[in-house]
Short mmCIF file of C-alpha atoms and ligand atoms in Angstrom, two decimals:
data_model
loop_
_atom_site.label_atom_id
_atom_site.label_comp_id
_atom_site.label_asym_id
_atom_site.label_seq_id
_atom_site.Cartn_x
_atom_site.Cartn_y
_atom_site.Cartn_z
CA MET A 1 20.24 100.99 28.61
CA LYS A 2 17.04 99.32 29.72
CA SER A 3 16.62 95.58 29.83
CA LEU A 4 15.04 93.62 27.02
CA ASP A 5 12.71 91.66 29.15
CA GLN A 6 13.25 91.81 32.83
CA GLY A 7 9.65 91.19 33.62
CA ASN A 8 7.87 93.28 36.17
CA LYS A 9 10.03 93.85 39.14
CA VAL A 10 8.85 95.70 42.18
CA ILE A 11 11.86 97.73 43.35
CA ASP A 12 13.64 98.58 40.16
CA GLU A 13 17.16 98.24 41.48
CA SER A 14 18.09 94.69 40.49
CA LYS A 15 21.21 93.64 38.65
CA GLN A 16 19.06 91.32 36.59
CA GLY A 17 18.44 91.99 32.97
CA GLU A 18 20.16 95.30 32.25
CA ALA A 19 21.59 95.45 28.74
CA THR A 20 25.24 96.42 29.00
CA VAL A 21 28.03 97.29 26.62
CA LEU A 22 31.58 95.98 26.91
CA ASN A 23 34.58 98.23 27.11
CA THR A 24 38.17 97.09 27.42
CA ASN A 25 41.17 98.00 25.36
CA VAL A 26 43.37 95.37 23.74
CA GLY A 27 44.25 94.71 20.09
CA ASP A 28 43.44 96.71 16.96
CA LYS A 29 40.16 95.09 15.91
CA LYS A 30 37.10 96.15 17.82
CA VAL A 31 34.06 94.31 19.10
CA TYR A 32 30.89 95.82 20.47
CA ILE A 33 28.82 93.50 22.67
CA GLU A 34 25.32 93.97 24.01
CA SER A 35 23.99 91.49 26.57
CA TYR A 36 20.37 90.81 27.35
CA GLY A 37 18.45 88.69 29.82
CA CYS A 38 19.72 87.00 32.96
CA GLN A 39 22.99 87.47 34.87
CA MET A 40 24.25 84.28 33.29
CA ASN A 41 24.36 86.01 29.90
CA PHE A 42 26.24 88.95 31.37
CA SER A 43 28.74 86.59 32.89
CA ASP A 44 29.05 84.74 29.56
CA SER A 45 29.76 87.99 27.73
CA GLU A 46 32.76 88.49 30.04
CA ILE A 47 34.00 85.06 28.92
CA VAL A 48 33.40 85.96 25.26
CA ALA A 49 35.34 89.21 25.78
CA SER A 50 38.21 87.20 27.22
CA ILE A 51 38.28 84.74 24.30
CA LEU A 52 38.17 87.61 21.80
CA GLN A 53 40.87 89.51 23.65
CA GLU A 54 43.19 86.53 23.09
CA ASP A 55 42.24 86.80 19.43
CA GLY A 56 43.29 90.46 19.21
CA TYR A 57 39.95 92.19 19.70
CA ALA A 58 39.48 95.19 21.95
CA THR A 59 35.97 96.00 23.08
CA THR A 60 34.34 99.31 22.38
CA ARG A 61 31.32 101.23 23.63
CA ASN A 62 31.03 102.94 20.28
CA ILE A 63 29.14 100.76 17.84
CA GLU A 64 30.17 103.04 14.94
CA GLU A 65 33.82 102.02 15.25
CA ALA A 66 33.19 98.27 15.69
CA ASP A 67 34.40 95.59 13.26
CA LEU A 68 32.21 93.11 15.01
CA VAL A 69 28.81 93.54 16.71
CA PHE A 70 27.57 90.79 19.02
CA LEU A 71 24.18 90.46 20.66
CA ASN A 72 24.16 87.98 23.54
CA THR A 73 20.51 87.05 23.54
CA CYS A 74 17.70 85.70 25.73
CA SER A 75 14.83 83.42 24.66
CA ILE A 76 12.95 83.05 27.89
CA ARG A 77 9.89 84.96 26.69
CA GLU A 78 8.70 85.93 23.22
CA LYS A 79 9.06 89.63 24.02
CA ALA A 80 12.80 89.14 24.65
CA GLU A 81 13.28 87.68 21.18
CA ASP A 82 11.15 90.40 19.55
CA THR A 83 13.39 93.07 21.00
CA VAL A 84 16.52 91.36 19.68
CA ARG A 85 14.98 91.17 16.21
CA LYS A 86 14.17 94.88 16.37
CA ARG A 87 17.72 95.62 17.46
CA LEU A 88 19.09 93.54 14.58
CA LYS A 89 16.94 95.50 12.09
CA SER A 90 18.41 98.72 13.45
CA PHE A 91 21.86 97.58 12.21
CA THR A 92 20.82 97.76 8.53
CA LYS A 93 22.20 101.26 7.99
CA LEU A 94 25.34 100.49 9.97
CA LYS A 95 26.06 97.53 7.70
CA ARG A 96 25.37 99.55 4.59
CA ASN A 97 27.91 102.17 5.72
CA ASN A 98 30.52 99.61 6.76
CA LYS A 99 30.64 96.69 4.31
CA LYS A 100 33.18 94.87 6.48
CA LEU A 101 31.04 94.91 9.61
CA LYS A 102 30.05 91.45 10.87
CA VAL A 103 27.04 90.81 13.10
CA GLY A 104 26.88 87.83 15.45
CA VAL A 105 24.04 86.45 17.55
CA LEU A 106 25.16 84.60 20.69
CA GLY A 107 23.35 82.93 23.57
CA CYS A 108 19.93 81.39 23.93
CA MET A 109 18.29 82.74 20.78
CA ALA A 110 21.23 81.48 18.71
CA GLU A 111 20.84 78.06 20.28
CA ARG A 112 17.06 77.94 19.89
CA LEU A 113 16.85 79.06 16.27
CA LYS A 114 20.23 77.80 14.97
CA SER A 115 20.84 78.38 11.23
CA LYS A 116 17.14 79.23 10.76
CA LEU A 117 18.04 82.63 12.20
CA LEU A 118 20.41 83.20 9.26
CA GLU A 119 17.46 82.77 6.89
CA GLU A 120 15.15 84.96 8.95
CA GLU A 121 17.61 87.78 9.70
CA LYS A 122 19.69 88.34 6.57
CA LEU A 123 22.19 90.71 8.12
CA VAL A 124 23.40 88.13 10.65
CA ASP A 125 26.79 86.56 9.79
CA LEU A 126 27.45 84.40 12.79
CA ILE A 127 25.40 82.23 15.17
CA VAL A 128 27.08 80.86 18.31
CA GLY A 129 25.39 78.92 21.12
CA PRO A 130 26.34 79.22 24.82
CA ASP A 131 28.67 76.19 24.83
CA ALA A 132 30.58 77.07 21.65
CA TYR A 133 32.38 80.30 22.53
CA ARG A 134 35.82 78.70 22.43
CA ASP A 135 35.24 78.20 18.71
CA LEU A 136 34.84 81.95 18.10
CA PRO A 137 38.35 82.57 16.67
CA THR A 138 37.84 79.81 14.06
CA LEU A 139 34.31 80.98 13.24
CA LEU A 140 35.55 84.56 12.82
CA GLU A 141 38.13 83.36 10.28
CA GLU A 142 35.34 81.63 8.37
CA ILE A 143 33.18 84.73 8.17
CA ASP A 144 36.18 86.84 7.18
CA GLY A 145 35.97 85.27 3.75
CA GLY A 146 32.33 86.32 3.41
CA GLU A 147 30.83 83.00 4.51
CA LYS A 148 28.23 82.65 7.25
CA ALA A 149 29.13 80.49 10.26
CA VAL A 150 27.17 78.57 12.89
CA ASN A 151 28.21 76.58 15.95
CA VAL A 152 25.42 75.62 18.32
CA LEU A 153 26.83 72.38 19.68
CA LEU A 154 25.85 71.87 23.29
CA SER A 155 28.30 70.19 25.63
CA MET A 156 28.02 67.90 28.64
CA GLU A 157 31.26 69.27 30.10
CA GLU A 158 32.00 72.85 29.04
CA THR A 159 32.19 75.22 32.00
CA TYR A 160 34.86 77.66 30.72
CA ALA A 161 36.55 76.94 34.06
CA ASP A 162 40.02 78.00 32.89
CA ILE A 163 38.94 81.26 31.25
CA SER A 164 39.50 84.41 33.21
CA PRO A 165 36.54 86.72 32.48
CA VAL A 166 37.20 90.28 31.30
CA ARG A 167 35.21 92.38 33.80
CA TYR A 168 33.87 94.97 31.40
CA GLY A 169 31.81 97.90 32.53
CA SER A 170 32.59 96.76 36.04
CA ASN A 171 32.15 99.07 39.01
CA GLY A 172 35.18 97.29 40.53
CA VAL A 173 33.04 96.45 43.57
CA THR A 174 30.68 93.60 42.63
CA ALA A 175 31.26 90.64 40.28
CA PHE A 176 29.51 87.50 39.05
CA VAL A 177 31.14 84.08 39.21
CA THR A 178 29.45 81.26 37.30
CA ILE A 179 29.58 77.95 39.21
CA MET A 180 27.49 75.76 36.94
CA ARG A 181 25.83 75.76 33.53
CA GLY A 182 22.63 74.36 32.04
CA CYS A 183 19.54 73.03 33.77
CA ASP A 184 18.08 69.53 34.11
CA ASN A 185 14.83 70.52 35.77
CA MET A 186 12.63 70.53 32.69
CA CYS A 187 9.95 72.90 33.96
CA THR A 188 7.32 72.50 31.24
CA PHE A 189 7.17 76.22 30.35
CA CYS A 190 10.91 76.79 30.13
CA VAL A 191 13.18 76.95 27.13
CA VAL A 192 16.42 77.04 29.16
CA PRO A 193 17.11 73.27 29.25
CA PHE A 194 17.01 73.40 25.42
CA THR A 195 19.11 76.53 24.97
CA ARG A 196 21.68 76.00 27.72
CA GLY A 197 21.81 72.23 27.72
CA ARG A 198 22.44 69.70 30.45
CA GLU A 199 23.41 70.77 33.93
CA ARG A 200 27.11 70.56 34.80
CA SER A 201 29.13 71.95 37.71
CA ARG A 202 32.39 73.82 37.44
CA ASP A 203 35.62 72.68 39.10
CA ALA A 204 35.43 73.98 42.69
CA GLU A 205 39.12 74.93 42.80
CA SER A 206 38.77 77.10 39.67
CA ILE A 207 35.80 78.88 41.30
CA LEU A 208 37.77 79.54 44.48
CA GLU A 209 40.74 80.76 42.46
CA GLU A 210 38.52 83.23 40.60
CA VAL A 211 37.11 84.49 43.91
CA ARG A 212 40.64 84.84 45.34
CA GLN A 213 41.67 86.90 42.31
CA LEU A 214 38.61 89.13 42.64
CA SER A 215 39.41 89.63 46.30
CA GLU A 216 43.03 90.55 45.46
CA GLN A 217 41.79 93.00 42.83
CA GLY A 218 39.74 94.77 45.52
CA TYR A 219 36.25 93.49 44.71
CA LYS A 220 33.95 93.54 47.72
CA GLU A 221 31.11 91.28 46.65
CA VAL A 222 30.78 88.15 44.54
CA THR A 223 27.51 86.63 43.37
CA VAL A 224 27.82 82.97 42.49
CA LEU A 225 25.55 82.04 39.63
CA GLY A 226 23.74 78.98 38.34
CA GLN A 227 20.22 78.17 37.08
CA ASN A 228 19.83 75.94 40.13
CA VAL A 229 22.75 76.47 42.52
CA ASP A 230 21.41 73.99 45.07
CA SER A 231 22.20 71.08 42.81
CA TYR A 232 25.86 72.08 42.44
CA LEU A 233 28.02 69.00 42.90
CA TRP A 234 31.72 68.79 42.03
CA TYR A 235 33.34 65.39 42.11
CA GLY A 236 36.05 65.62 39.47
CA GLY A 237 34.14 66.40 36.29
CA GLY A 238 32.32 64.44 33.62
CA PRO A 239 28.57 64.24 33.06
CA LYS A 240 26.31 64.98 35.99
CA LYS A 241 25.74 62.19 38.49
CA HIS A 242 23.68 62.09 41.66
CA PHE A 243 25.70 61.92 44.89
CA LYS A 244 24.50 58.37 45.58
CA ASN A 245 25.94 57.19 42.24
CA LEU A 246 29.46 58.50 42.90
CA SER A 247 32.33 56.09 43.48
CA GLU A 248 33.87 56.07 46.96
CA ILE A 249 36.82 58.14 45.69
CA GLU A 250 34.48 60.66 44.05
CA LYS A 251 32.37 60.87 47.22
CA ALA A 252 35.43 61.57 49.35
CA SER A 253 36.47 64.50 47.19
CA SER A 254 33.00 65.79 46.27
CA ILE A 255 31.78 69.29 47.16
CA ASN A 256 28.10 70.23 47.33
CA PHE A 257 26.67 73.74 47.19
CA ALA A 258 26.67 74.33 50.95
CA GLN A 259 30.33 73.29 51.17
CA LEU A 260 31.26 75.44 48.18
CA LEU A 261 29.44 78.45 49.59
CA LYS A 262 31.34 78.12 52.85
CA LYS A 263 34.69 77.91 51.05
CA VAL A 264 33.82 80.94 48.91
CA ALA A 265 32.84 82.90 52.02
CA GLN A 266 36.09 81.96 53.76
CA VAL A 267 38.28 83.37 50.97
CA ASN A 268 38.02 86.80 52.57
CA PRO A 269 35.60 87.85 55.33
CA GLU A 270 35.58 91.36 53.83
CA VAL A 271 34.14 90.06 50.55
CA ARG A 272 30.39 89.60 50.66
CA VAL A 273 28.84 86.56 49.02
CA ARG A 274 25.47 86.27 47.30
CA PHE A 275 24.04 83.43 45.24
CA PHE A 276 21.40 83.05 42.59
CA THR A 277 19.07 81.08 41.84
CA SER A 278 17.75 78.69 44.49
CA ASN A 279 15.18 76.02 43.84
CA PRO A 280 12.55 75.12 46.47
CA GLN A 281 12.84 71.43 45.70
CA ASP A 282 16.62 71.33 46.24
CA MET A 283 17.40 74.00 48.84
CA THR A 284 18.86 72.24 51.90
CA ASP A 285 19.00 73.20 55.57
CA GLU A 286 22.76 72.80 55.24
CA VAL A 287 22.84 75.86 52.96
CA LEU A 288 20.79 77.86 55.47
CA GLU A 289 23.11 76.81 58.29
CA VAL A 290 26.18 77.85 56.31
CA MET A 291 24.49 81.21 55.69
CA ALA A 292 23.89 81.58 59.42
CA SER A 293 27.47 80.63 60.30
CA GLU A 294 29.33 82.82 57.81
CA GLU A 295 28.86 86.52 58.57
CA ASN A 296 29.74 87.65 55.03
CA ILE A 297 27.11 85.51 53.25
CA CYS A 298 24.28 87.92 52.61
CA ASN A 299 20.87 87.41 54.17
CA PHE A 300 19.02 87.17 50.92
CA ILE A 301 17.46 84.27 49.01
CA HIS A 302 15.82 84.36 45.61
CA LEU A 303 13.34 81.49 45.71
CA PRO A 304 11.03 81.41 42.66
CA PHE A 305 7.63 79.79 43.30
CA GLN A 306 5.88 80.43 39.94
CA SER A 307 2.38 79.57 41.18
CA GLY A 308 0.51 79.09 44.47
CA SER A 309 -1.65 76.28 43.09
CA ASP A 310 -0.56 72.65 43.44
CA ARG A 311 -2.41 71.72 40.26
CA ILE A 312 -0.52 74.37 38.26
CA LEU A 313 2.81 73.51 39.93
CA ASP A 314 2.26 69.92 38.87
CA LEU A 315 1.48 70.99 35.28
CA MET A 316 4.66 73.06 35.38
CA ASN A 317 6.66 70.03 36.59
CA ARG A 318 8.16 72.11 39.36
CA GLY A 319 8.76 69.15 41.65
CA TYR A 320 7.33 70.69 44.84
CA THR A 321 3.95 71.54 46.36
CA VAL A 322 2.75 74.71 48.08
CA GLU A 323 3.13 72.85 51.38
CA LYS A 324 6.78 72.09 50.65
CA TYR A 325 7.43 75.69 49.53
CA LYS A 326 5.91 77.02 52.76
CA GLU A 327 8.01 74.56 54.74
CA ARG A 328 11.17 75.97 53.08
CA ILE A 329 10.03 79.53 53.85
CA ASP A 330 9.35 78.62 57.48
CA LYS A 331 12.81 77.07 57.74
CA ILE A 332 14.48 80.18 56.26
CA LYS A 333 12.62 82.36 58.77
CA GLU A 334 13.58 80.03 61.63
CA ILE A 335 17.29 79.76 60.82
CA LEU A 336 17.76 83.26 59.32
CA PRO A 337 15.16 85.57 60.89
CA ASP A 338 16.60 88.65 59.09
CA CYS A 339 16.68 87.04 55.68
CA ALA A 340 15.04 88.82 52.75
CA ILE A 341 13.26 86.64 50.21
CA SER A 342 12.34 87.36 46.61
CA HIS A 343 10.35 85.36 44.06
CA ASP A 344 9.51 84.71 40.43
CA ILE A 345 5.86 84.25 39.50
CA ILE A 346 4.32 83.25 36.18
CA SER A 347 0.77 84.43 35.82
CA GLY A 348 -1.76 82.91 33.39
CA PHE A 349 -0.14 79.53 32.80
CA CYS A 350 -2.16 76.98 30.80
CA SER A 351 -5.60 76.29 32.34
CA GLU A 352 -5.06 78.67 35.29
CA THR A 353 -8.42 79.45 36.93
CA GLU A 354 -9.42 82.36 39.17
CA GLU A 355 -9.04 79.96 42.09
CA ASP A 356 -5.45 79.12 41.06
CA HIS A 357 -4.71 82.82 40.70
CA GLN A 358 -6.14 83.51 44.15
CA ALA A 359 -3.89 80.75 45.53
CA THR A 360 -0.88 82.62 44.12
CA LEU A 361 -1.98 85.81 45.90
CA ASP A 362 -2.51 83.79 49.08
CA LEU A 363 1.02 82.39 48.94
CA MET A 364 2.35 85.93 48.48
CA ASP A 365 0.40 86.92 51.61
CA TYR A 366 1.86 83.97 53.52
CA VAL A 367 5.45 85.03 52.80
CA THR A 368 5.36 88.85 52.39
CA PHE A 369 8.25 88.84 49.91
CA ASP A 370 10.70 91.72 49.81
CA TYR A 371 10.38 91.91 46.05
CA GLY A 372 9.89 89.72 43.04
CA TYR A 373 9.88 89.26 39.29
CA MET A 374 6.45 88.79 37.79
CA PHE A 375 5.68 87.63 34.28
CA ASN A 376 2.78 86.68 32.09
CA TYR A 377 3.13 83.19 30.69
CA SER A 378 4.70 83.23 27.23
CA GLU A 379 4.50 80.00 25.28
CA ARG A 380 7.91 78.87 24.03
CA PRO A 381 8.19 76.60 21.00
CA ASN A 382 9.08 72.93 21.59
CA THR A 383 8.64 73.03 25.36
CA TYR A 384 6.38 70.39 26.90
CA ALA A 385 3.75 73.06 27.58
CA ALA A 386 3.77 74.18 23.94
CA LYS A 387 3.41 70.61 22.71
CA LYS A 388 0.97 69.14 25.23
CA LEU A 389 -0.88 71.95 27.01
CA THR A 390 -3.08 74.78 25.75
CA ASP A 391 -2.19 78.42 26.29
CA ASP A 392 -5.85 79.15 26.98
CA VAL A 393 -5.95 82.06 29.44
CA PRO A 394 -7.14 85.07 27.40
CA GLU A 395 -4.64 87.95 27.11
CA ASP A 396 -6.88 90.43 28.95
CA VAL A 397 -7.34 87.98 31.85
CA LYS A 398 -3.57 87.35 32.00
CA LYS A 399 -3.00 91.10 32.08
CA ARG A 400 -5.50 91.73 34.84
CA ARG A 401 -4.17 88.89 37.00
CA LEU A 402 -0.60 90.08 36.54
CA ALA A 403 -1.61 93.62 37.51
CA GLU A 404 -3.16 92.24 40.72
CA ILE A 405 0.00 90.30 41.51
CA ILE A 406 2.18 93.37 40.92
CA GLN A 407 -0.09 95.50 43.11
CA ARG A 408 0.07 92.92 45.93
CA GLN A 409 3.87 92.84 45.68
CA ARG A 410 4.01 96.61 45.83
CA GLU A 411 2.07 96.53 49.09
CA HIS A 412 4.35 93.83 50.49
CA SER A 413 7.53 95.63 49.43
CA PHE A 414 6.28 98.71 51.24
CA ILE A 415 5.58 96.66 54.38
CA ARG A 416 9.05 95.09 54.22
CA ASN A 417 10.76 98.42 53.49
CA LYS A 418 9.06 100.05 56.48
CA THR A 419 10.73 97.46 58.75
CA TYR A 420 14.11 98.89 57.71
CA VAL A 421 13.25 102.48 58.67
CA GLY A 422 14.90 103.56 61.92
CA ASN A 423 17.53 100.83 61.74
CA THR A 424 21.22 101.08 60.84
CA TYR A 425 22.76 98.69 58.30
CA LYS A 426 26.23 97.87 57.05
CA VAL A 427 25.97 98.98 53.44
CA LEU A 428 28.35 98.34 50.57
CA ILE A 429 28.58 101.37 48.27
CA GLU A 430 28.08 100.14 44.70
CA THR A 431 27.43 103.14 42.46
CA ILE A 432 26.58 106.79 42.30
CA SER A 433 22.81 107.25 42.43
CA LYS A 434 21.18 107.61 39.01
CA LYS A 435 19.17 110.59 40.23
CA SER A 436 21.90 112.67 41.89
CA ASP A 437 25.70 112.91 41.67
CA GLU A 438 25.68 113.90 45.33
CA GLU A 439 24.29 110.55 46.45
CA TYR A 440 25.40 106.92 46.50
CA LEU A 441 23.44 103.73 46.04
CA GLY A 442 24.47 100.87 48.30
CA ARG A 443 22.93 97.64 49.52
CA ASN A 444 22.52 96.08 52.90
CA SER A 445 22.94 92.35 53.42
CA GLN A 446 19.25 91.86 52.55
CA ASN A 447 19.92 93.27 49.07
CA ALA A 448 17.76 96.33 49.72
CA ALA A 449 19.03 99.33 47.76
CA ILE A 450 19.55 102.42 49.92
CA ILE A 451 20.23 105.95 48.66
CA PHE A 452 22.21 108.34 50.88
CA PRO A 453 24.38 111.49 50.65
CA LYS A 454 28.02 110.76 49.81
CA GLU A 455 29.77 112.50 52.72
CA ASP A 456 33.43 111.56 52.23
CA ALA A 457 32.88 107.83 51.58
CA LYS A 458 34.20 106.09 48.45
CA LEU A 459 32.79 103.51 46.05
CA GLY A 460 33.49 100.05 47.47
CA ASP A 461 33.48 101.25 51.09
CA TYR A 462 31.36 99.60 53.74
CA VAL A 463 29.49 102.29 55.67
CA ASN A 464 26.84 102.25 58.39
CA VAL A 465 23.64 103.79 57.07
CA LEU A 466 20.64 104.78 59.15
CA VAL A 467 17.49 104.29 57.07
CA GLU A 468 15.22 107.29 57.55
CA ASP A 469 12.52 107.00 54.92
CA CYS A 470 11.09 104.66 52.28
CA ASN A 471 8.44 103.99 49.68
CA SER A 472 7.69 100.61 48.06
CA ALA A 473 10.71 100.93 45.77
CA THR A 474 13.44 102.90 47.53
CA LEU A 475 15.03 103.36 50.93
CA ARG A 476 16.73 106.62 51.86
CA GLY A 477 19.12 107.27 54.72
CA LYS A 478 22.35 108.83 55.95
CA ILE A 479 25.81 107.63 56.92
CA VAL A 480 26.30 107.35 60.67
CA SER A 481 29.49 106.46 62.46
N1 5AD B 1 6.90 82.52 30.28
C1 5AD B 1 6.95 83.42 31.29
N2 5AD B 1 7.91 83.43 32.22
C2 5AD B 1 8.85 82.45 32.15
N3 5AD B 1 9.92 82.19 32.94
C3 5AD B 1 10.56 81.13 32.42
N4 5AD B 1 9.94 80.69 31.32
C4 5AD B 1 8.86 81.50 31.13
C5 5AD B 1 7.83 81.55 30.18
N5 5AD B 1 7.75 80.65 29.19
C6 5AD B 1 10.22 82.93 34.17
C7 5AD B 1 10.18 82.04 35.40
C8 5AD B 1 11.63 81.88 35.75
C9 5AD B 1 12.20 83.21 35.30
C10 5AD B 1 13.67 83.23 35.10
O1 5AD B 1 11.55 83.45 34.08
O2 5AD B 1 9.50 82.75 36.43
O3 5AD B 1 11.85 81.65 37.12
FE1 SF4 B 2 13.89 76.94 33.53
FE2 SF4 B 2 12.93 75.51 35.61
FE3 SF4 B 2 15.55 75.34 34.91
FE4 SF4 B 2 14.62 77.61 36.03
S1 SF4 B 2 14.70 75.59 37.03
S2 SF4 B 2 15.96 77.44 34.20
S3 SF4 B 2 12.55 77.73 35.20
S4 SF4 B 2 13.79 74.68 33.68
#
């Protein structure tokens, strides 16, 4: 199924934003779950599946046989919410045919709209925010009696550290591991700090244990997830503190992101490690050095920049300037010359001029990103930008600017892809190609997707692939010994 709102990505091979359906088999009641939006939501749905499994629910891919239908939703742009509402409407007939069917909305839209969503979408029975999934068994009992139920309490501590995710729909090769939740950055356009709450880091030992288990189960790649992984800091739990405010005992036992990344990488050198998302204002040289020192940490960094104009970055409260962003890019290229870099850009933010827009294109030219996610600004209720700034760039101007940004990225992706042609890469085989059963899709360390004939290789194998051809979206090659 296609994503709700994955923006405009050049190279359509990302793991971000695909809507996926759960499928495991425990218990006699059945739940059908669809997830939308970022990887975090997908990872959360695996936690929800685990909590429901304990409560006697098996997951199903067949919505017709479900007792419970959950949508794990995204609020980041208006379009994402519109699609969820459309999807909810499509359940009307299903509910008419099965009077016992319950429909739940989870995730960011649940948190943003709270019980208001029950008034607006009559067929919804249950609203559960991202920090309240442990309460699901109790809430399900409540709705069993025909009541509606809501729990959207946010937490300063919840990380679901002890819950072992059910890896539904997994290819058995790659897995997500959440290392922190929430975000404290307060970018003025962003709804996430309101829907996912305050930033908190997960117990480092529980993260390492999860990675060890994945390794034992034969997984070959883990992606550690957080809204802002660079500010990961574990010092024994409790509300977030800055390193300088830790007690001496906390300091002695604390683990920052670079240290965590190294420990994750050292679990098994045969298991690749990726991470997502970095923040220009927090990304340290220490992280880059760990990447350089550990062979199995992939040479790929997702470093959103949003805008190439200092004035707009300031209005967005991004906490860095173009100068600082370029300095980070230069450092990446110095320490990790083979590193691929991707971006997020918001086009048409409040008061953006043609000059600001040109500055965004100029920054793209400076970096030559491998790929990126590009969005038009979408005003989100209750954010600083919605309250204090004016969404004044006309729709047609936004559209035209975005088209220019996408076109520039296409050119850059083609340039980057051409540098791979003629070279051989260690590629992890992830899936069978969507276009042909005779071909695999795998990725090199730089996260570039490469299509090649199967030969006698298996899913989850590492193979050496010679890249022979490319366009701006795809690389093609063949296995070589
Ligand atoms: N409008 C458009 N794009 C947004 N993003 C976040 N909030 C908005 C918004 N209100 C984009 C940013 C962020 C990515 C996950 O989504 O580029 O990095
Ligand atoms: Fe939103 Fe900014 Fe946090 Fe990213 S870093 S989730 S854009 S507030």
